[in-house]
C-alpha positions as a Python dict, from the first residue, in 0.01 Angstrom:
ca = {
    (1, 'X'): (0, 0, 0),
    (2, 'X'): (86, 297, -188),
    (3, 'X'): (154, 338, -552),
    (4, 'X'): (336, 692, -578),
    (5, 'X'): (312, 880, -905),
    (6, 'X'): (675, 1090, -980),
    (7, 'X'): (743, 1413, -1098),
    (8, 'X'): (1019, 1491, -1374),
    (9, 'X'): (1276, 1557, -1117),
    (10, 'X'): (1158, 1187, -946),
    (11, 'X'): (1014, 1340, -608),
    (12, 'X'): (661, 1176, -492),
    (13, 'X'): (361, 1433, -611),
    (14, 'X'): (88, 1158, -511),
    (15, 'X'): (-22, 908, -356),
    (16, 'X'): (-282, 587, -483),
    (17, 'X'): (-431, 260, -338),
    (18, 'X'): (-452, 124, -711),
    (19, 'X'): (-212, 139, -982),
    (20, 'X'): (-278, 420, -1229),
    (21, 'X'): (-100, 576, -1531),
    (22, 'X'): (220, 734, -1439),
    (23, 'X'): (163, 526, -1072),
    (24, 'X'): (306, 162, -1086),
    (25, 'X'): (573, 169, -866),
    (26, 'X'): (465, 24, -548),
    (27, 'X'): (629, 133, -205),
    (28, 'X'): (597, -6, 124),
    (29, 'X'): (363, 261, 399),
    (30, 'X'): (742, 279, 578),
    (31, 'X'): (927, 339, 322),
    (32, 'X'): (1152, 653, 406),
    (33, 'X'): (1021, 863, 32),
    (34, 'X'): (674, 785, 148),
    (35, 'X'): (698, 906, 488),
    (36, 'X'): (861, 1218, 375),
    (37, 'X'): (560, 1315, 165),
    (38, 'X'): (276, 1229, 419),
    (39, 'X'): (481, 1440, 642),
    (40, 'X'): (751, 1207, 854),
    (41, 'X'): (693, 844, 1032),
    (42, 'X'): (489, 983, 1342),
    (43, 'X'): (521, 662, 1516),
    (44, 'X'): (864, 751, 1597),
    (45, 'X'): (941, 854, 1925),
    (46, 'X'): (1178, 1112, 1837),
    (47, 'X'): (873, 1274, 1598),
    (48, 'X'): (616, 1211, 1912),
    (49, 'X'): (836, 1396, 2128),
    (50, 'X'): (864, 1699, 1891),
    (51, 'X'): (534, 1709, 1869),
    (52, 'X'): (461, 1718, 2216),
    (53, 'X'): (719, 2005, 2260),
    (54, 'X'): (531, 2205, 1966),
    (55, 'X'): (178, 2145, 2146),
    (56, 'X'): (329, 2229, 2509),
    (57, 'X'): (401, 2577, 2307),
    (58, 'X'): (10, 2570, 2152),
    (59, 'X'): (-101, 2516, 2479),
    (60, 'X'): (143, 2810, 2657),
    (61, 'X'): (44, 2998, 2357),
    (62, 'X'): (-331, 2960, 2435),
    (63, 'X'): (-303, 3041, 2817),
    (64, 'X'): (-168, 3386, 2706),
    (65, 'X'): (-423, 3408, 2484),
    (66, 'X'): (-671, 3392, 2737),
    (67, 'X'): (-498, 3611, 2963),
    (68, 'X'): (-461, 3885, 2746),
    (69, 'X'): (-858, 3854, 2697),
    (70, 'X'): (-920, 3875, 3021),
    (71, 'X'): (-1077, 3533, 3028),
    (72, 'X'): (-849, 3415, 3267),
    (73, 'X'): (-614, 3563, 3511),
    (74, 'X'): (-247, 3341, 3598),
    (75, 'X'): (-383, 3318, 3955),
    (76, 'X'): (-679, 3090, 3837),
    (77, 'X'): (-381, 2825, 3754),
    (78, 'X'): (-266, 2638, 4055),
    (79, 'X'): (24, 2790, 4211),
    (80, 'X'): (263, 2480, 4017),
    (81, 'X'): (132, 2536, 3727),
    (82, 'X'): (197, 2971, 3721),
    (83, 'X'): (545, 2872, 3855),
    (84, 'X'): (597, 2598, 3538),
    (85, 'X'): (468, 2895, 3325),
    (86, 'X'): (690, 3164, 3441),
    (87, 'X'): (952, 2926, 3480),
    (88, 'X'): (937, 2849, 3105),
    (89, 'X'): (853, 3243, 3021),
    (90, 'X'): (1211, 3358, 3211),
    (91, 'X'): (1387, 3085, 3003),
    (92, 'X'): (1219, 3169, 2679),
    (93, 'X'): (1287, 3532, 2758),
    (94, 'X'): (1613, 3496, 2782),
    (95, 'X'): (1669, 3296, 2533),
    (96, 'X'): (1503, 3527, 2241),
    (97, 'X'): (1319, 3797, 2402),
    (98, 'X'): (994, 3712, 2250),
    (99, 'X'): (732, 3648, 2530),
    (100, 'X'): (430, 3742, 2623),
    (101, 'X'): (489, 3996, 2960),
    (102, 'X'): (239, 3851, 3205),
    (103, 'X'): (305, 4160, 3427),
    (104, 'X'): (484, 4491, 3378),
    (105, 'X'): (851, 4519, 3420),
    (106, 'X'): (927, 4666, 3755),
    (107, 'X'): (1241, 4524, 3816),
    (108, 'X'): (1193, 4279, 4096),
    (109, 'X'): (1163, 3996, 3869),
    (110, 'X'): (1408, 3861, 4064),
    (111, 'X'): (1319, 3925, 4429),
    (112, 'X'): (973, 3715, 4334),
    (113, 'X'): (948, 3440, 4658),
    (114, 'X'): (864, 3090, 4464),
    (115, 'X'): (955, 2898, 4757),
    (116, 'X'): (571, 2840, 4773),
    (117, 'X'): (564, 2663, 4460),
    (118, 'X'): (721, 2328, 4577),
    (119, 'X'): (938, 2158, 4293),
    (120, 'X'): (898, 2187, 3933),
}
């Protein structure tokens, strides 16, 4: 479908439905240039999982959010759902020490009881 319209250098600057000046060449909607410029074939599962791993970080992102509002406090989440949280929080912690702290730092992080919790 699309005719692509070059730069200089070669690279794709635009896309057209109709040939224009500058924009004859024709490329398939799967061809790997033409992907690239719209932004990757998102009907690939590798790129669907991706995205669901950046939108699993919106959504963590948007819980804190709230939390640090006051619009919400982690106890109105279902007990699975504050234990997949802090779960995620410890590893994220200590992977890069960048997370939100839900709760001040009195050292018994580690004595918490999340037997309650069931599996996760």
């Amino acid at each position: 479908m699309p005719y692509v319209h070059r730069t200089a250098l070669g690279e794709i600057d635009s896309l057209h439905r109709q040939p224009l000046p500058g924009a004859t060449e024709f490329l398939d909607n799967d061809h790997p240039e033409v992907q690239r410029f719209v932004g990757g074939n998102s009907t690939s599962p590798d790129n669907f999982n991706q995205l669901d791993a950046e939108f699993i970080r919106v959504i963590e992102d948007v819980i804190d959010a709230l939390i640090m509002k006051n619009v919400i406090t982690i106890t109105d989440l279902p007990a699975q759902a504050q234990a997949k949280l802090f779960a995620r929080k410890s590893l994220r912690d200590r992977l890069n020490g960048k997370t939100l702290r839900l709760f001040p730092n009195t050292g018994f992080s580690q004595v918490i009881d999340d037997t309650g919790f069931g599996p996760l």
